Amino acid sequence: MPYNPALVQPMREEMVRMGAKELLSGAEVDAVLGDQRGTTLVFVNSVCGCSAGSARPALALALKHANVPQQTVTVFAGQDLEATARARQYFSEYQPSSPSMALFRDGEVVHMVHRHQIEGRPPQAIAADLMTVFDKYCVTSSV
Amino acid sequence: MSGLVFHPGHHALHGMTVVLEVSDGRTCVGRFDTEDEAGVHLLDVGIHRAEAGTASRDDYLRQTLKFGVRRDVPHLVIPRASVARITRLSEYRLD
């Protein structure tokens, strides 16, 4: 059962402040991931204090890096049920967990961050891992 | 909303994904919830049984590390006396 919307609103706003676009319906998910080009990070948000409380600030830090995904989107597990279920269909080879992050490049998942890779770690450590991944997959070549 | 948030009054492993090795040969992977007189409570649990024809425990854990925890049961209680070892999944070392 979803939490009180007022309770999770600050968690949504934290994502929007860092530049993530909220996807609130299956149609919105399809519009972004249905014909995905370039690099897109999908952040599966969660109310979990001990993990999402680190994952959100970690992503905010990582998005200040030189190389970042071309777009960052977010769905909220346990809140926006349709959007989350639809997003997970695009990375269905991975078991669902939240918070988690999937990095797409040209429609393929090239990196997945599971909840167990977030739990109990400080944001700086998670951000450092993300920046390494961004350096590998999100470098845009200049001509 | 940001930063580390711990759970006062909860077990140190509360919310962590752990590998719980059971003395009967099962290996259970799930989120540690709590421990009480009934035993250790895990949530969203994947279970590996060391049986002929199944993947080895190490292969099962390798798959789990890469693809996440495949949930077999939503809640499992393991009596403390049957718990051989508990390790955080993120710290589990495979050969």
Coordinates of C-alpha atoms in Angstrom, one line a residue:
Chain A
M1 CA 0.0 0.0 0.0
P2 CA 1.5 3.4 -1.0
Y3 CA 2.6 5.7 1.8
N4 CA 0.9 9.0 2.4
P5 CA 1.8 11.2 -0.6
A6 CA 2.8 14.1 1.7
L7 CA 5.3 11.9 3.4
V8 CA 7.1 10.9 0.2
Q9 CA 6.9 14.3 -1.5
P10 CA 10.3 15.5 -0.2
M11 CA 11.8 12.3 -1.6
R12 CA 10.3 13.1 -5.0
E13 CA 11.5 16.7 -4.8
E14 CA 15.0 15.6 -4.0
M15 CA 15.1 13.7 -7.3
V16 CA 13.7 16.6 -9.3
R17 CA 16.2 19.0 -7.7
M18 CA 19.1 16.9 -9.0
G19 CA 17.6 17.0 -12.5
A20 CA 15.8 13.7 -12.7
K21 CA 12.5 13.5 -14.5
E22 CA 9.7 11.8 -12.7
L23 CA 7.9 9.1 -14.7
L24 CA 4.4 8.7 -13.2
S25 CA 2.7 6.3 -15.6
G26 CA 3.4 3.4 -17.9
A27 CA 2.9 5.7 -20.9
E28 CA 5.6 8.1 -19.6
V29 CA 8.0 5.2 -19.1
D30 CA 7.4 3.9 -22.6
A31 CA 7.9 7.4 -24.0
V32 CA 11.4 7.5 -22.5
L33 CA 12.5 3.8 -22.6
G34 CA 10.5 2.6 -25.6
D35 CA 12.9 3.9 -28.1
Q36 CA 15.9 4.7 -25.9
R37 CA 18.9 6.3 -27.6
G38 CA 22.1 7.6 -25.9
T39 CA 22.4 7.1 -22.2
T40 CA 19.6 7.1 -19.7
L41 CA 19.8 6.3 -16.0
V42 CA 16.6 5.0 -14.3
F43 CA 16.6 5.5 -10.6
V44 CA 14.0 3.3 -8.7
N45 CA 13.2 5.5 -5.7
S46 CA 12.2 4.0 -2.3
V47 CA 11.0 5.2 1.0
C48 CA 13.7 3.0 2.7
G49 CA 15.6 5.4 4.9
C50 CA 18.7 3.3 5.3
S51 CA 19.3 2.7 1.5
A52 CA 17.4 5.4 -0.4
G53 CA 18.6 7.9 2.2
S54 CA 22.1 7.2 0.8
A55 CA 21.2 6.5 -2.8
R56 CA 19.5 9.8 -3.6
P57 CA 22.4 12.0 -2.3
A58 CA 24.9 9.6 -4.0
L59 CA 23.2 10.2 -7.3
A60 CA 23.1 13.9 -6.7
L61 CA 26.8 13.9 -6.2
A62 CA 27.5 11.7 -9.2
L63 CA 25.4 13.9 -11.5
K64 CA 27.9 16.7 -10.8
H65 CA 30.6 14.7 -12.5
A66 CA 32.0 15.6 -15.9
N67 CA 30.5 12.5 -17.6
V68 CA 26.9 11.8 -16.8
P69 CA 23.9 10.1 -18.5
Q70 CA 22.2 12.2 -21.1
Q71 CA 19.0 11.9 -19.1
T72 CA 18.1 10.7 -15.6
V73 CA 14.6 9.6 -14.9
T74 CA 13.0 8.1 -11.8
V75 CA 10.1 5.9 -10.8
F76 CA 8.9 5.5 -7.2
A77 CA 8.6 1.9 -6.0
G78 CA 5.6 1.3 -3.8
Q79 CA 4.1 4.7 -4.8
D80 CA 3.8 4.9 -8.6
L81 CA 3.0 1.2 -9.1
E82 CA 2.2 1.2 -12.8
A83 CA 5.2 3.3 -13.8
T84 CA 7.5 1.2 -11.6
A85 CA 6.2 -2.1 -12.9
R86 CA 6.5 -0.9 -16.5
A87 CA 10.0 0.4 -16.0
R88 CA 11.1 -2.9 -14.5
Q89 CA 9.9 -4.7 -17.7
Y90 CA 12.7 -2.9 -19.5
F91 CA 15.3 -4.5 -17.2
S92 CA 13.4 -7.7 -16.4
E93 CA 16.4 -9.9 -16.5
Y94 CA 17.3 -8.3 -13.1
Q95 CA 15.3 -9.1 -10.0
P96 CA 13.4 -6.1 -8.6
S97 CA 14.8 -4.2 -5.7
S98 CA 14.5 -0.7 -4.4
P99 CA 16.3 1.6 -4.4
S100 CA 18.2 0.5 -7.5
M101 CA 19.6 2.1 -10.7
A102 CA 19.7 0.9 -14.2
L103 CA 21.9 2.6 -16.8
F104 CA 20.8 2.2 -20.4
R105 CA 22.8 2.9 -23.5
D106 CA 21.0 2.7 -26.8
G107 CA 18.3 0.6 -25.3
E108 CA 20.5 -1.9 -23.5
V109 CA 21.1 -2.1 -19.8
V110 CA 24.9 -1.7 -19.4
H111 CA 25.0 -1.4 -15.7
M112 CA 22.8 -2.2 -12.7
V113 CA 23.1 -1.1 -9.2
H114 CA 21.2 -3.3 -6.9
R115 CA 19.9 -2.4 -3.4
H116 CA 22.5 -4.7 -1.8
Q117 CA 25.2 -2.5 -3.4
I118 CA 23.8 0.5 -1.7
E119 CA 22.8 -0.7 1.8
G120 CA 24.9 0.7 4.6
R121 CA 27.3 2.6 2.4
P122 CA 27.9 6.4 2.6
P123 CA 26.7 8.5 -0.4
Q124 CA 30.3 9.4 -1.3
A125 CA 31.3 5.7 -1.8
I126 CA 28.2 5.0 -3.9
A127 CA 28.8 8.2 -5.9
A128 CA 32.4 7.2 -6.6
D129 CA 31.2 3.9 -8.0
L130 CA 28.6 5.7 -10.2
M131 CA 31.2 8.1 -11.5
T132 CA 33.4 5.2 -12.6
V133 CA 30.4 3.7 -14.4
F134 CA 29.6 7.1 -16.0
D135 CA 33.2 7.4 -17.2
K136 CA 32.9 4.0 -18.8
Y137 CA 29.6 4.4 -20.5
C138 CA 28.6 8.1 -20.7
V139 CA 31.5 9.7 -22.4
T140 CA 30.3 11.6 -25.5
S141 CA 32.9 11.7 -28.2
S142 CA 33.5 15.1 -29.6
V143 CA 34.4 15.6 -33.3
Chain B
M1 CA 15.7 13.0 3.6
S2 CA 19.3 12.7 2.6
G3 CA 22.3 11.0 4.1
L4 CA 22.6 7.9 6.1
V5 CA 19.6 7.0 8.2
F6 CA 19.9 4.3 10.7
H7 CA 17.1 2.5 12.5
P8 CA 17.3 3.2 16.2
G9 CA 16.2 0.2 18.2
H10 CA 16.6 -2.2 15.4
H11 CA 19.2 -5.0 14.9
A12 CA 22.4 -3.7 13.3
L13 CA 21.6 -5.8 10.2
H14 CA 18.0 -4.5 9.8
G15 CA 17.3 -3.8 6.2
M16 CA 20.6 -5.3 4.9
T17 CA 20.6 -8.1 2.3
V18 CA 22.4 -11.1 3.9
V19 CA 23.5 -14.6 3.1
L20 CA 22.3 -16.8 5.8
E21 CA 23.8 -20.3 5.8
V22 CA 21.6 -22.9 7.5
S23 CA 23.0 -26.0 9.2
D24 CA 20.7 -28.2 7.0
G25 CA 22.6 -27.1 3.9
R26 CA 20.2 -24.4 2.7
T27 CA 21.6 -21.0 1.8
C28 CA 19.1 -18.2 2.2
V29 CA 19.5 -14.7 0.7
G30 CA 17.2 -11.9 1.8
R31 CA 16.7 -8.7 3.8
F32 CA 17.4 -9.1 7.5
D33 CA 14.4 -7.8 9.4
T34 CA 14.7 -8.8 13.0
E35 CA 15.6 -11.5 15.4
D36 CA 13.4 -12.7 18.2
E37 CA 12.7 -15.9 20.2
A38 CA 11.5 -17.6 17.0
G39 CA 14.7 -17.0 15.2
V40 CA 16.1 -14.7 12.5
H41 CA 13.4 -13.2 10.2
L42 CA 14.3 -12.6 6.6
L43 CA 12.2 -10.8 4.0
D44 CA 11.9 -11.4 0.2
V45 CA 14.1 -14.5 0.4
G46 CA 15.8 -16.6 -2.2
I47 CA 16.6 -20.1 -1.1
H48 CA 19.3 -22.4 -2.5
R49 CA 19.3 -26.1 -1.6
A50 CA 22.4 -28.2 -2.1
E51 CA 20.9 -30.9 -4.2
A52 CA 22.0 -33.0 -7.1
G53 CA 21.1 -31.3 -10.4
T54 CA 21.0 -27.8 -9.0
A55 CA 23.5 -25.0 -9.4
S56 CA 26.3 -24.9 -6.8
R57 CA 25.9 -22.5 -4.0
D58 CA 28.7 -20.4 -5.4
D59 CA 27.1 -20.2 -8.8
Y60 CA 23.7 -19.4 -7.2
L61 CA 25.4 -16.5 -5.3
R62 CA 27.2 -15.3 -8.4
Q63 CA 23.9 -15.1 -10.2
T64 CA 22.4 -13.3 -7.2
L65 CA 25.2 -10.8 -7.1
K66 CA 24.8 -10.0 -10.8
F67 CA 21.0 -10.2 -11.2
G68 CA 19.7 -9.6 -7.7
V69 CA 17.8 -11.8 -5.2
R70 CA 15.2 -14.0 -6.8
R71 CA 12.4 -14.1 -4.3
D72 CA 11.2 -17.6 -3.4
V73 CA 9.3 -16.7 -0.2
P74 CA 8.2 -13.3 1.2
H75 CA 9.1 -14.2 4.8
L76 CA 11.3 -16.8 6.4
V77 CA 12.2 -17.5 10.0
I78 CA 15.3 -19.5 10.7
P79 CA 15.7 -20.7 14.3
R80 CA 18.9 -19.3 15.7
A81 CA 20.3 -22.7 16.6
S82 CA 20.1 -23.6 12.9
V83 CA 22.1 -20.5 11.7
A84 CA 25.6 -21.5 10.7
R85 CA 26.7 -18.1 9.4
I86 CA 25.3 -14.7 8.4
T87 CA 27.2 -12.5 6.0
R88 CA 26.1 -9.3 4.2
L89 CA 25.7 -10.2 0.5
S90 CA 27.8 -7.2 -0.5
E91 CA 30.7 -8.6 1.6
Y92 CA 30.3 -12.2 0.6
R93 CA 33.5 -13.6 -1.0
L94 CA 33.3 -16.2 -3.6
D95 CA 36.2 -18.4 -4.6

